[in-house]
Short mmCIF file of C-alpha atoms in Angstrom, two decimals:
data_model
loop_
_atom_site.label_atom_id
_atom_site.label_comp_id
_atom_site.label_asym_id
_atom_site.label_seq_id
_atom_site.Cartn_x
_atom_site.Cartn_y
_atom_site.Cartn_z
CA MET O 128 -74.36 43.58 131.19
CA ARG O 129 -74.92 46.03 134.04
CA ARG O 130 -76.20 45.02 137.44
CA PRO O 131 -79.71 46.34 138.12
CA ASP O 132 -80.11 49.01 140.79
CA PRO O 133 -82.62 47.57 143.30
CA ALA O 134 -83.99 51.07 143.90
CA TRP O 135 -84.60 51.83 140.21
CA ARG O 136 -88.19 51.87 138.98
CA PRO O 137 -89.35 52.77 135.46
CA LYS O 138 -91.40 55.92 134.91
CA LEU O 139 -92.24 54.89 131.33
CA VAL O 140 -92.29 51.49 129.63
CA ALA O 141 -91.58 51.18 125.89
CA LEU O 142 -92.73 47.89 124.38
CA ASP O 143 -92.05 46.37 121.00
CA LEU O 144 -95.00 44.39 119.59
CA ASP O 145 -94.08 41.46 117.31
CA GLY O 146 -91.92 38.94 119.12
CA THR O 147 -92.38 40.78 122.43
CA VAL O 148 -96.03 41.20 123.42
CA VAL O 149 -97.39 39.00 120.62
CA PRO O 150 -95.85 36.13 118.61
CA TYR O 151 -94.56 36.74 115.12
CA GLY O 152 -97.27 36.57 112.50
CA ARG O 153 -100.22 38.58 111.36
CA ALA O 154 -100.60 41.99 112.95
CA GLY O 155 -104.03 41.12 114.37
CA THR O 156 -102.56 38.57 116.80
CA ARG O 157 -103.74 39.30 120.34
CA PRO O 158 -101.45 39.32 123.40
CA SER O 159 -101.73 36.47 125.89
CA LEU O 160 -103.75 36.95 129.06
CA ALA O 161 -100.52 37.01 131.08
CA VAL O 162 -98.98 39.78 128.99
CA ALA O 163 -102.17 41.84 128.89
CA ALA O 164 -102.51 41.51 132.68
CA ALA O 165 -98.89 42.56 133.23
CA VAL O 166 -99.30 45.64 131.02
CA GLY O 167 -102.53 46.40 132.88
CA ARG O 168 -100.63 46.45 136.18
CA VAL O 169 -98.16 48.97 134.76
CA ILE O 170 -100.99 51.23 133.62
CA ASP O 171 -102.81 50.83 136.96
CA ALA O 172 -99.61 51.98 138.69
CA GLY O 173 -99.81 55.23 136.75
CA VAL O 174 -96.78 54.49 134.55
CA PRO O 175 -97.23 55.30 130.83
CA VAL O 176 -96.85 52.37 128.42
CA VAL O 177 -95.72 53.34 124.94
CA VAL O 178 -95.74 51.03 121.94
CA ALA O 179 -92.47 51.22 119.98
CA THR O 180 -92.90 49.20 116.80
CA GLY O 181 -91.96 48.84 113.18
CA ARG O 182 -95.65 48.55 112.32
CA ALA O 183 -97.59 51.35 110.70
CA VAL O 184 -100.24 53.10 112.77
CA PRO O 185 -103.29 50.99 111.79
CA ASP O 186 -101.52 47.73 112.60
CA ALA O 187 -100.25 49.10 115.92
CA VAL O 188 -103.53 50.54 117.21
CA ASP O 189 -105.40 47.23 117.36
CA THR O 190 -102.75 45.53 119.49
CA ALA O 191 -102.36 48.62 121.68
CA VAL O 192 -106.10 48.54 122.40
CA ALA O 193 -105.90 44.81 123.16
CA LEU O 194 -103.17 45.63 125.69
CA GLY O 195 -105.39 48.24 127.31
CA ILE O 196 -103.23 51.16 126.16
CA ARG O 197 -105.32 54.24 125.48
CA GLY O 198 -104.48 57.92 125.34
CA VAL O 199 -100.70 57.47 125.10
CA GLU O 200 -98.70 58.10 121.98
CA LEU O 201 -97.64 55.19 119.76
CA VAL O 202 -94.16 55.14 118.23
CA CYS O 203 -94.66 53.52 114.82
CA THR O 204 -92.72 52.89 111.61
CA ASN O 205 -89.49 52.39 113.60
CA GLY O 206 -89.73 55.89 115.04
CA ALA O 207 -90.62 57.81 111.88
CA VAL O 208 -94.23 58.35 113.03
CA VAL O 209 -95.62 59.17 116.48
CA TYR O 210 -99.39 58.89 116.83
CA ASP O 211 -101.63 60.20 119.60
CA ALA O 212 -104.30 57.51 119.88
CA GLU O 213 -106.59 59.60 122.07
CA ALA O 214 -106.58 62.60 119.74
CA GLY O 215 -106.44 60.38 116.64
CA GLU O 216 -103.68 62.41 115.03
CA ILE O 217 -100.03 62.28 114.05
CA THR O 218 -97.90 64.33 116.46
CA HIS O 219 -94.50 63.73 114.84
CA ARG O 220 -93.55 62.61 111.33
CA VAL O 221 -90.12 62.29 109.65
CA PRO O 222 -90.34 61.92 105.83
CA VAL O 223 -87.44 61.25 103.47
CA ASP O 224 -86.78 61.19 99.73
CA VAL O 225 -86.06 57.52 98.95
CA THR O 226 -85.22 57.92 95.25
CA ALA O 227 -81.51 57.21 95.69
CA ALA O 228 -82.15 54.23 97.97
CA ALA O 229 -84.69 52.66 95.61
CA THR O 230 -82.44 53.17 92.59
CA ALA O 231 -79.44 51.60 94.34
CA LEU O 232 -81.40 48.65 95.73
CA ALA O 233 -83.15 47.95 92.42
CA ALA O 234 -79.79 47.90 90.64
CA ARG O 235 -78.26 45.63 93.29
CA ILE O 236 -81.31 43.34 93.55
CA PRO O 237 -83.12 43.22 90.18
CA GLU O 238 -85.82 40.89 91.55
CA ALA O 239 -86.64 43.17 94.49
CA VAL O 240 -90.15 44.45 95.13
CA PHE O 241 -90.94 47.65 96.99
CA ALA O 242 -93.55 49.38 99.13
CA ALA O 243 -93.73 52.92 100.47
CA GLU O 244 -95.64 54.32 103.45
CA ARG O 245 -96.68 57.81 102.49
CA ASP O 246 -99.35 58.37 105.13
CA PRO O 247 -100.51 56.37 108.17
CA TRP O 248 -103.39 54.72 106.40
CA GLY O 249 -101.97 53.30 103.22
CA PHE O 250 -99.06 52.02 101.16
CA VAL O 251 -98.13 52.12 97.52
CA THR O 252 -96.35 49.01 96.23
CA THR O 253 -94.73 47.69 93.11
CA ASP O 254 -96.29 44.69 91.42
CA GLY O 255 -95.71 41.39 93.25
CA PHE O 256 -95.15 42.87 96.71
CA HIS O 257 -96.55 40.52 99.37
CA ARG O 258 -98.01 42.39 102.32
CA GLU O 259 -96.98 41.43 105.85
CA PHE O 260 -99.39 44.02 107.20
CA THR O 261 -103.15 43.58 107.30
CA VAL O 262 -104.87 46.96 107.18
CA GLY O 263 -104.69 50.16 105.20
CA ARG O 264 -105.09 51.04 101.57
CA GLU O 265 -102.81 49.66 98.89
CA GLU O 266 -102.15 50.93 95.38
CA VAL O 267 -99.88 49.16 92.88
CA VAL O 268 -97.59 51.55 91.01
CA ASP O 269 -94.29 51.51 89.16
CA LEU O 270 -91.08 52.29 91.03
CA ALA O 271 -90.78 55.80 89.62
CA THR O 272 -94.24 56.67 90.97
CA LEU O 273 -93.49 54.99 94.30
CA VAL O 274 -90.54 57.33 94.93
CA SER O 275 -92.11 60.45 93.40
CA GLU O 276 -92.76 62.06 96.77
CA PRO O 277 -91.17 61.81 100.25
CA VAL O 278 -92.30 58.89 102.42
CA VAL O 279 -91.87 57.93 106.07
CA ARG O 280 -90.71 54.44 105.13
CA MET O 281 -89.75 52.43 102.08
CA VAL O 282 -89.76 48.64 102.24
CA CYS O 283 -87.59 46.46 100.01
CA VAL O 284 -88.08 42.69 99.83
CA ALA O 285 -85.91 40.27 97.85
CA PRO O 286 -87.84 37.02 97.20
CA GLY O 287 -85.88 34.00 98.37
CA TRP O 288 -83.22 36.00 100.21
CA ASP O 289 -82.45 35.69 103.93
CA THR O 290 -81.76 38.48 106.41
CA THR O 291 -77.98 38.06 106.27
CA ARG O 292 -77.85 38.51 102.52
CA MET O 293 -80.28 41.43 102.59
CA GLY O 294 -78.35 43.13 105.38
CA ALA O 295 -75.11 42.84 103.44
CA ALA O 296 -76.72 44.33 100.34
CA ALA O 297 -78.16 47.23 102.32
CA ALA O 298 -74.82 47.99 103.94
CA GLU O 299 -73.20 47.91 100.51
CA VAL O 300 -75.49 50.36 98.69
CA LEU O 301 -77.21 52.59 101.27
CA ASP O 302 -75.46 55.78 102.38
CA PRO O 303 -75.84 56.22 106.18
CA GLU O 304 -75.66 59.98 105.64
CA GLN O 305 -78.90 59.72 103.66
CA TYR O 306 -80.77 56.82 105.27
CA SER O 307 -81.21 54.63 108.31
CA TRP O 308 -82.42 51.07 107.81
CA ASP O 309 -83.63 48.03 109.74
CA LEU O 310 -84.22 44.38 108.96
CA GLY O 311 -87.32 42.42 109.95
CA TYR O 312 -87.30 38.76 110.97
CA SER O 313 -87.64 37.95 107.26
CA ALA O 314 -85.60 39.53 104.44
CA TRP O 315 -87.69 42.67 104.86
CA LEU O 316 -85.70 45.90 104.71
CA ASP O 317 -87.13 49.16 106.10
CA VAL O 318 -85.46 52.35 104.84
CA GLN O 319 -86.07 55.66 106.62
CA ALA O 320 -84.63 59.10 107.22
CA PRO O 321 -81.08 59.23 108.63
CA GLY O 322 -80.91 58.94 112.40
CA VAL O 323 -84.51 57.75 112.74
CA SER O 324 -85.03 54.88 115.18
CA LYS O 325 -87.37 53.71 117.89
CA ALA O 326 -85.11 55.67 120.25
CA THR O 327 -85.69 58.98 118.48
CA GLY O 328 -89.44 58.35 118.34
CA THR O 329 -89.66 57.36 121.99
CA ALA O 330 -87.53 60.39 122.90
CA MET O 331 -90.21 62.60 121.33
CA VAL O 332 -92.84 60.95 123.53
CA CYS O 333 -90.65 61.38 126.61
CA ASP O 334 -90.21 65.06 125.78
CA ASP O 335 -93.99 65.39 125.49
CA LEU O 336 -94.53 63.62 128.84
CA GLY O 337 -91.55 65.06 130.72
CA VAL O 338 -89.85 61.69 131.30
CA ASP O 339 -86.05 61.33 131.43
CA PRO O 340 -84.55 58.58 129.22
CA ALA O 341 -82.81 57.18 132.32
CA ASP O 342 -86.27 56.35 133.69
CA VAL O 343 -87.39 54.35 130.63
CA LEU O 344 -87.68 50.55 130.56
CA ALA O 345 -87.49 49.13 127.02
CA ILE O 346 -88.39 45.55 126.07
CA GLY O 347 -87.92 44.16 122.55
CA ASP O 348 -86.49 41.44 120.36
CA GLY O 349 -85.37 42.88 117.03
CA THR O 350 -82.37 44.63 115.57
CA ASN O 351 -84.62 47.70 115.31
CA ASP O 352 -84.69 47.72 119.13
CA ILE O 353 -80.91 48.07 119.55
CA GLU O 354 -80.83 51.87 119.39
CA LEU O 355 -83.75 51.98 121.83
CA PHE O 356 -81.83 49.68 124.18
CA LYS O 357 -78.78 51.95 124.07
CA TRP O 358 -80.90 55.00 124.84
CA ALA O 359 -83.19 53.67 127.59
CA GLY O 360 -82.38 53.48 131.29
CA TRP O 361 -82.86 49.71 131.33
CA ALA O 362 -83.26 47.33 128.39
CA ILE O 363 -84.56 43.76 128.31
CA ALA O 364 -84.26 41.46 125.28
CA MET O 365 -86.62 38.59 124.63
CA GLY O 366 -85.21 35.08 124.96
CA GLN O 367 -85.59 34.24 121.27
CA ALA O 368 -83.85 37.43 120.10
CA LEU O 369 -80.71 37.27 118.00
CA GLU O 370 -77.44 37.28 119.91
CA ILE O 371 -76.61 40.80 118.71
CA VAL O 372 -79.89 42.04 120.23
CA GLN O 373 -79.35 40.21 123.51
CA GLU O 374 -75.84 41.63 123.77
CA ALA O 375 -77.22 45.16 123.41
CA ALA O 376 -79.63 44.65 126.33
CA ASP O 377 -79.03 44.83 130.07
CA GLU O 378 -80.69 41.47 130.59
CA VAL O 379 -82.60 38.72 128.79
CA THR O 380 -86.04 37.40 129.71
CA ASP O 381 -87.97 34.32 128.55
CA PRO O 382 -89.02 33.95 124.88
CA VAL O 383 -92.28 35.41 123.64
CA GLU O 384 -93.89 31.93 123.64
CA MET O 385 -93.26 31.79 127.41
CA ASP O 386 -94.64 35.30 128.08
CA GLY O 387 -91.20 36.74 128.78
CA CYS O 388 -92.56 40.28 128.60
CA ALA O 389 -94.93 39.54 131.48
CA THR O 390 -92.09 37.96 133.47
CA ALA O 391 -89.94 41.05 132.97
CA LEU O 392 -92.66 43.53 133.95
CA SER O 393 -93.58 41.55 137.06
CA ARG O 394 -90.31 42.56 138.73
CA TRP O 395 -91.53 46.13 139.11
CA PHE O 396 -95.28 45.57 138.79
CA PRO O 397 -96.13 42.30 140.58
#
């Protein structure tokens, strides 16, 4: 890990949500008072705070509002969607044809169930898919209908599998020239356009705001934060993060249950 430059100060803060500003669980979980206060100090200092999350827009907006973030773009769906909360509109969107991915995963995992995010406000799912998100429309369809048009994200879940087994299956059947993919804290596989990540989404926001990547502080806990960590000027992993995530960061803070995000932010925004 690098040594921090005492003179460095972030000009933009990119925050993951689940496992970083709120505990794992339902998307409606509110941040602790300590975390909300720490984010408030960043905003009061005139530094933009950007949400960088795997959640879809509706699930991200509620937590962003609870954090006091208004009028700054939200990086959602692991970077495939950027949403301007003040204007109430999508500013960037990266769709992909997931037919090949769905076909390969269904053949490799016959018991798999699928969901697809076609627009910010709703999903289509195959029968038996259990939602880990709480808002938005849902329509149950067959797999052929699910992949009949480009989507910003396809989700594949294998009941009873763990993340290690799911990750191995994804690496086996998904072509990196066609798709990027991320694993959630459960055996939840997100499949998106090639090259898409929280880093590419946050880079779009930085371009919009005129902020250099070297001036970005990123805080997160998941494997979907690794590319963001590599791209940002300084990266902090949560204390409960997997070893591979901690190794990708510049430093490690306390776990989410101990308000590690607030601890990290307090260095620059006491």
